[in-house]
mmCIF file of C-alpha atoms in Angstrom:
data_model
loop_
_atom_site.group_PDB
_atom_site.id
_atom_site.type_symbol
_atom_site.label_atom_id
_atom_site.label_comp_id
_atom_site.label_asym_id
_atom_site.label_seq_id
_atom_site.Cartn_x
_atom_site.Cartn_y
_atom_site.Cartn_z
ATOM 1 C CA MET A 1 -1.852 -51.065 22.850
ATOM 2 C CA ILE A 2 -1.028 -53.167 25.421
ATOM 3 C CA GLU A 3 -2.813 -52.583 28.212
ATOM 4 C CA ARG A 4 -4.169 -53.971 31.512
ATOM 5 C CA LEU A 5 -7.953 -55.467 31.236
ATOM 6 C CA THR A 6 -9.847 -54.543 34.002
ATOM 7 C CA ALA A 7 -13.414 -55.601 32.597
ATOM 8 C CA ALA A 8 -15.089 -57.641 30.030
ATOM 9 C CA ASP A 9 -17.372 -57.864 27.669
ATOM 10 C CA SER A 10 -18.471 -61.905 26.864
ATOM 11 C CA ALA A 11 -17.870 -60.433 22.999
ATOM 12 C CA LEU A 12 -13.839 -60.438 24.603
ATOM 13 C CA VAL A 13 -13.847 -63.060 26.619
ATOM 14 C CA ASP A 14 -14.802 -65.485 23.711
ATOM 15 C CA ASP A 15 -12.032 -63.650 21.506
ATOM 16 C CA ILE A 16 -9.046 -64.308 23.397
ATOM 17 C CA THR A 17 -10.574 -68.059 24.850
ATOM 18 C CA ARG A 18 -10.497 -68.452 21.539
ATOM 19 C CA LEU A 19 -7.560 -67.010 19.697
ATOM 20 C CA VAL A 20 -6.314 -68.511 22.908
ATOM 21 C CA ASN A 21 -7.354 -72.154 22.146
ATOM 22 C CA LEU A 22 -6.372 -71.017 18.373
ATOM 23 C CA VAL A 23 -2.909 -70.480 18.607
ATOM 24 C CA TYR A 24 -2.776 -73.946 21.516
ATOM 25 C CA ASP A 25 -3.687 -76.851 20.280
ATOM 26 C CA GLU A 26 -1.260 -75.669 17.034
ATOM 27 C CA SER A 27 2.044 -75.142 19.426
ATOM 28 C CA GLU A 28 0.128 -78.400 21.220
ATOM 29 C CA ARG A 29 -1.378 -80.976 18.664
ATOM 30 C CA GLY A 30 -0.611 -84.186 19.638
ATOM 31 C CA LEU A 31 0.005 -82.876 23.581
ATOM 32 C CA TRP A 32 -3.842 -83.591 24.425
ATOM 33 C CA HIS A 33 -6.743 -85.835 23.867
ATOM 34 C CA ALA A 34 -8.706 -84.814 20.482
ATOM 35 C CA GLY A 35 -11.159 -82.167 21.907
ATOM 36 C CA ALA A 36 -9.620 -80.757 24.569
ATOM 37 C CA THR A 37 -9.632 -77.468 25.408
ATOM 38 C CA ARG A 38 -6.887 -75.217 26.995
ATOM 39 C CA THR A 39 -8.702 -72.062 27.899
ATOM 40 C CA ASP A 40 -12.835 -71.507 28.105
ATOM 41 C CA PRO A 41 -14.995 -68.672 28.646
ATOM 42 C CA ASN A 42 -15.808 -69.286 31.956
ATOM 43 C CA GLU A 43 -11.895 -69.072 32.931
ATOM 44 C CA VAL A 44 -10.853 -66.137 30.748
ATOM 45 C CA ALA A 45 -13.687 -64.562 32.676
ATOM 46 C CA SER A 46 -11.994 -64.884 36.084
ATOM 47 C CA LEU A 47 -8.050 -64.542 35.057
ATOM 48 C CA LEU A 48 -9.956 -60.672 34.277
ATOM 49 C CA ALA A 49 -11.689 -60.672 37.355
ATOM 50 C CA ALA A 50 -8.821 -61.138 38.676
ATOM 51 C CA GLY A 51 -6.748 -58.049 37.278
ATOM 52 C CA GLU A 52 -4.580 -61.187 35.507
ATOM 53 C CA LEU A 53 -5.165 -60.749 31.696
ATOM 54 C CA VAL A 54 -3.147 -58.163 29.295
ATOM 55 C CA ALA A 55 -4.058 -57.880 26.129
ATOM 56 C CA ASP A 56 -2.057 -56.143 22.917
ATOM 57 C CA ARG A 57 -4.443 -53.894 20.442
ATOM 58 C CA ARG A 58 -3.815 -52.782 17.322
ATOM 59 C CA ASP A 59 -6.017 -51.954 14.683
ATOM 60 C CA GLY A 60 -8.770 -51.802 16.601
ATOM 61 C CA ARG A 61 -7.660 -55.936 17.027
ATOM 62 C CA LEU A 62 -6.889 -58.087 19.629
ATOM 63 C CA ALA A 63 -3.652 -59.212 18.596
ATOM 64 C CA GLY A 64 -1.933 -60.777 21.743
ATOM 65 C CA VAL A 65 -2.633 -61.575 25.305
ATOM 66 C CA VAL A 66 -0.797 -62.516 28.198
ATOM 67 C CA ARG A 67 -2.104 -64.182 32.141
ATOM 68 C CA VAL A 68 0.402 -62.106 34.673
ATOM 69 C CA GLN A 69 0.440 -62.684 38.387
ATOM 70 C CA LEU A 70 2.674 -62.644 41.218
ATOM 71 C CA LEU A 71 3.532 -65.218 42.879
ATOM 72 C CA ASP A 72 5.733 -64.971 46.257
ATOM 73 C CA ASP A 73 6.892 -62.102 46.781
ATOM 74 C CA GLN A 74 10.328 -61.795 44.928
ATOM 75 C CA THR A 75 8.182 -63.900 42.101
ATOM 76 C CA GLY A 76 5.830 -63.538 39.336
ATOM 77 C CA GLU A 77 5.203 -65.537 36.257
ATOM 78 C CA PHE A 78 3.521 -65.320 32.249
ATOM 79 C CA GLY A 79 1.479 -67.573 31.406
ATOM 80 C CA LEU A 80 -0.998 -67.887 28.500
ATOM 81 C CA LEU A 81 0.741 -66.145 26.288
ATOM 82 C CA ALA A 82 -0.794 -65.953 23.415
ATOM 83 C CA ALA A 83 0.218 -64.103 19.773
ATOM 84 C CA ASP A 84 -2.642 -64.013 16.595
ATOM 85 C CA PRO A 85 -0.576 -66.370 13.800
ATOM 86 C CA ALA A 86 -1.541 -63.858 10.780
ATOM 87 C CA ARG A 87 0.655 -61.015 12.317
ATOM 88 C CA ARG A 88 3.497 -63.769 13.131
ATOM 89 C CA GLY A 89 6.655 -62.042 13.404
ATOM 90 C CA GLN A 90 5.327 -58.631 14.542
ATOM 91 C CA GLY A 91 6.823 -58.625 17.978
ATOM 92 C CA ILE A 92 4.073 -58.788 19.540
ATOM 93 C CA GLY A 93 4.677 -61.869 22.515
ATOM 94 C CA ARG A 94 7.932 -60.075 22.369
ATOM 95 C CA ASP A 95 6.419 -57.182 23.279
ATOM 96 C CA LEU A 96 4.001 -58.886 25.946
ATOM 97 C CA VAL A 97 6.797 -60.469 27.189
ATOM 98 C CA ALA A 98 8.832 -57.144 28.318
ATOM 99 C CA TRP A 99 5.338 -55.795 29.097
ATOM 100 C CA ALA A 100 4.639 -58.374 31.520
ATOM 101 C CA GLU A 101 8.478 -58.502 32.943
ATOM 102 C CA SER A 102 8.553 -54.358 33.225
ATOM 103 C CA ALA A 103 4.372 -54.802 35.384
ATOM 104 C CA VAL A 104 6.349 -57.443 37.957
ATOM 105 C CA ARG A 105 9.785 -55.451 38.584
ATOM 106 C CA ALA A 106 7.316 -52.378 39.176
ATOM 107 C CA THR A 107 6.265 -54.507 42.765
ATOM 108 C CA GLY A 108 9.995 -54.982 43.492
ATOM 109 C CA ARG A 109 10.303 -58.831 42.812
ATOM 110 C CA ARG A 110 13.162 -59.951 41.900
ATOM 111 C CA ALA A 111 12.258 -62.622 39.349
ATOM 112 C CA MET A 112 9.885 -64.426 35.841
ATOM 113 C CA GLN A 113 8.666 -67.051 35.527
ATOM 114 C CA LEU A 114 6.562 -69.682 33.389
ATOM 115 C CA GLU A 115 5.124 -72.936 32.292
ATOM 116 C CA LEU A 116 6.193 -74.875 28.788
ATOM 117 C CA LEU A 117 4.162 -78.311 28.821
ATOM 118 C CA VAL A 118 6.602 -81.204 26.818
ATOM 119 C CA PRO A 119 6.356 -84.823 25.771
ATOM 120 C CA ARG A 120 9.022 -86.377 28.078
ATOM 121 C CA GLU A 121 9.256 -88.569 25.372
ATOM 122 C CA GLY A 122 9.855 -87.195 21.557
ATOM 123 C CA ARG A 123 9.785 -83.649 20.364
ATOM 124 C CA LEU A 124 7.227 -80.336 19.208
ATOM 125 C CA ALA A 125 9.114 -78.717 17.697
ATOM 126 C CA SER A 126 6.710 -75.442 18.488
ATOM 127 C CA LYS A 127 8.651 -76.587 22.005
ATOM 128 C CA GLU A 128 11.609 -76.777 20.834
ATOM 129 C CA PHE A 129 11.749 -73.319 19.586
ATOM 130 C CA LEU A 130 9.666 -71.475 22.198
ATOM 131 C CA HIS A 131 12.295 -73.386 24.275
ATOM 132 C CA ALA A 132 15.188 -71.445 22.146
ATOM 133 C CA TRP A 133 12.389 -68.121 22.187
ATOM 134 C CA TYR A 134 13.079 -67.624 26.014
ATOM 135 C CA THR A 135 16.697 -68.619 26.909
ATOM 136 C CA ARG A 136 17.377 -65.619 23.724
ATOM 137 C CA LEU A 137 15.108 -63.670 25.857
ATOM 138 C CA GLY A 138 17.294 -64.827 29.152
ATOM 139 C CA TYR A 139 15.069 -67.220 30.811
ATOM 140 C CA GLU A 140 16.422 -70.099 31.175
ATOM 141 C CA GLN A 141 15.945 -73.519 32.654
ATOM 142 C CA THR A 142 15.449 -74.308 36.188
ATOM 143 C CA ARG A 143 12.960 -77.369 36.739
ATOM 144 C CA ILE A 144 11.436 -80.535 35.720
ATOM 145 C CA GLY A 145 7.220 -81.496 37.005
ATOM 146 C CA ALA A 146 5.801 -83.795 36.167
ATOM 147 C CA ILE A 147 2.222 -82.749 35.638
ATOM 148 C CA GLU A 148 0.633 -85.474 37.895
ATOM 149 C CA GLU A 149 1.516 -84.777 40.428
ATOM 150 C CA HIS A 150 1.591 -81.113 40.454
ATOM 151 C CA TYR A 151 -1.559 -80.075 38.166
ATOM 152 C CA PRO A 152 -3.337 -83.929 38.712
ATOM 153 C CA ALA A 153 -6.872 -82.240 36.944
ATOM 154 C CA LEU A 154 -4.796 -81.623 33.527
ATOM 155 C CA ALA A 155 -3.180 -85.085 34.146
ATOM 156 C CA PRO A 156 -6.131 -87.144 32.098
ATOM 157 C CA MET A 157 -6.573 -85.063 29.864
ATOM 158 C CA LEU A 158 -3.844 -85.139 27.833
ATOM 159 C CA ALA A 159 -2.968 -87.541 24.714
ATOM 160 C CA VAL A 160 1.019 -88.350 25.814
ATOM 161 C CA PRO A 161 2.674 -88.681 29.375
ATOM 162 C CA THR A 162 3.740 -84.984 30.024
ATOM 163 C CA ASP A 163 6.602 -82.621 31.994
ATOM 164 C CA TYR A 164 6.565 -78.807 32.268
ATOM 165 C CA ARG A 165 9.586 -77.198 32.824
ATOM 166 C CA VAL A 166 10.105 -73.922 35.046
ATOM 167 C CA TYR A 167 12.151 -70.698 33.434
ATOM 168 C CA ARG A 168 13.791 -68.765 35.620
ATOM 169 C CA LYS A 169 14.894 -65.324 34.794
ATOM 170 C CA LEU A 170 16.246 -62.239 37.199
ATOM 171 C CA LEU A 171 14.983 -59.200 36.552
ATOM 172 C CA VAL A 172 17.649 -56.819 38.318
#
């Protein structure tokens, strides 16, 4: 069952933090310095308080999570997409993205956006997979930005020069 999370206890915050860090540690291995984590309990609690996290629960357990936010009067964005690796192939990511798109469309916004971190040189198989997957879902890469320029706090945590790619999809 997919639902927007409106309240949290410490166990849920810990479960979300653990899942996101597990998935991103695997998919972004080599981008970050050793010991860097994608999120922490304080950030997760803040996102929960803002009503920006959506969970997919299956068999009473957290199977996946995504952040959904409204950027402006025309665009929503999803990020922090993470699905339990033990449940790979069950459509959790696809279902969460579809839920996010539907929720943003229901607010009258016309586009959905996402950002994907990529190494400036070389390739990561997980990022190539995600590029192909997002493209199949109808997203088009519209811009490339340098982490140092737009997310300067992240730059020192990165092990290699890294860019972010912005993808957009029209929802109408």
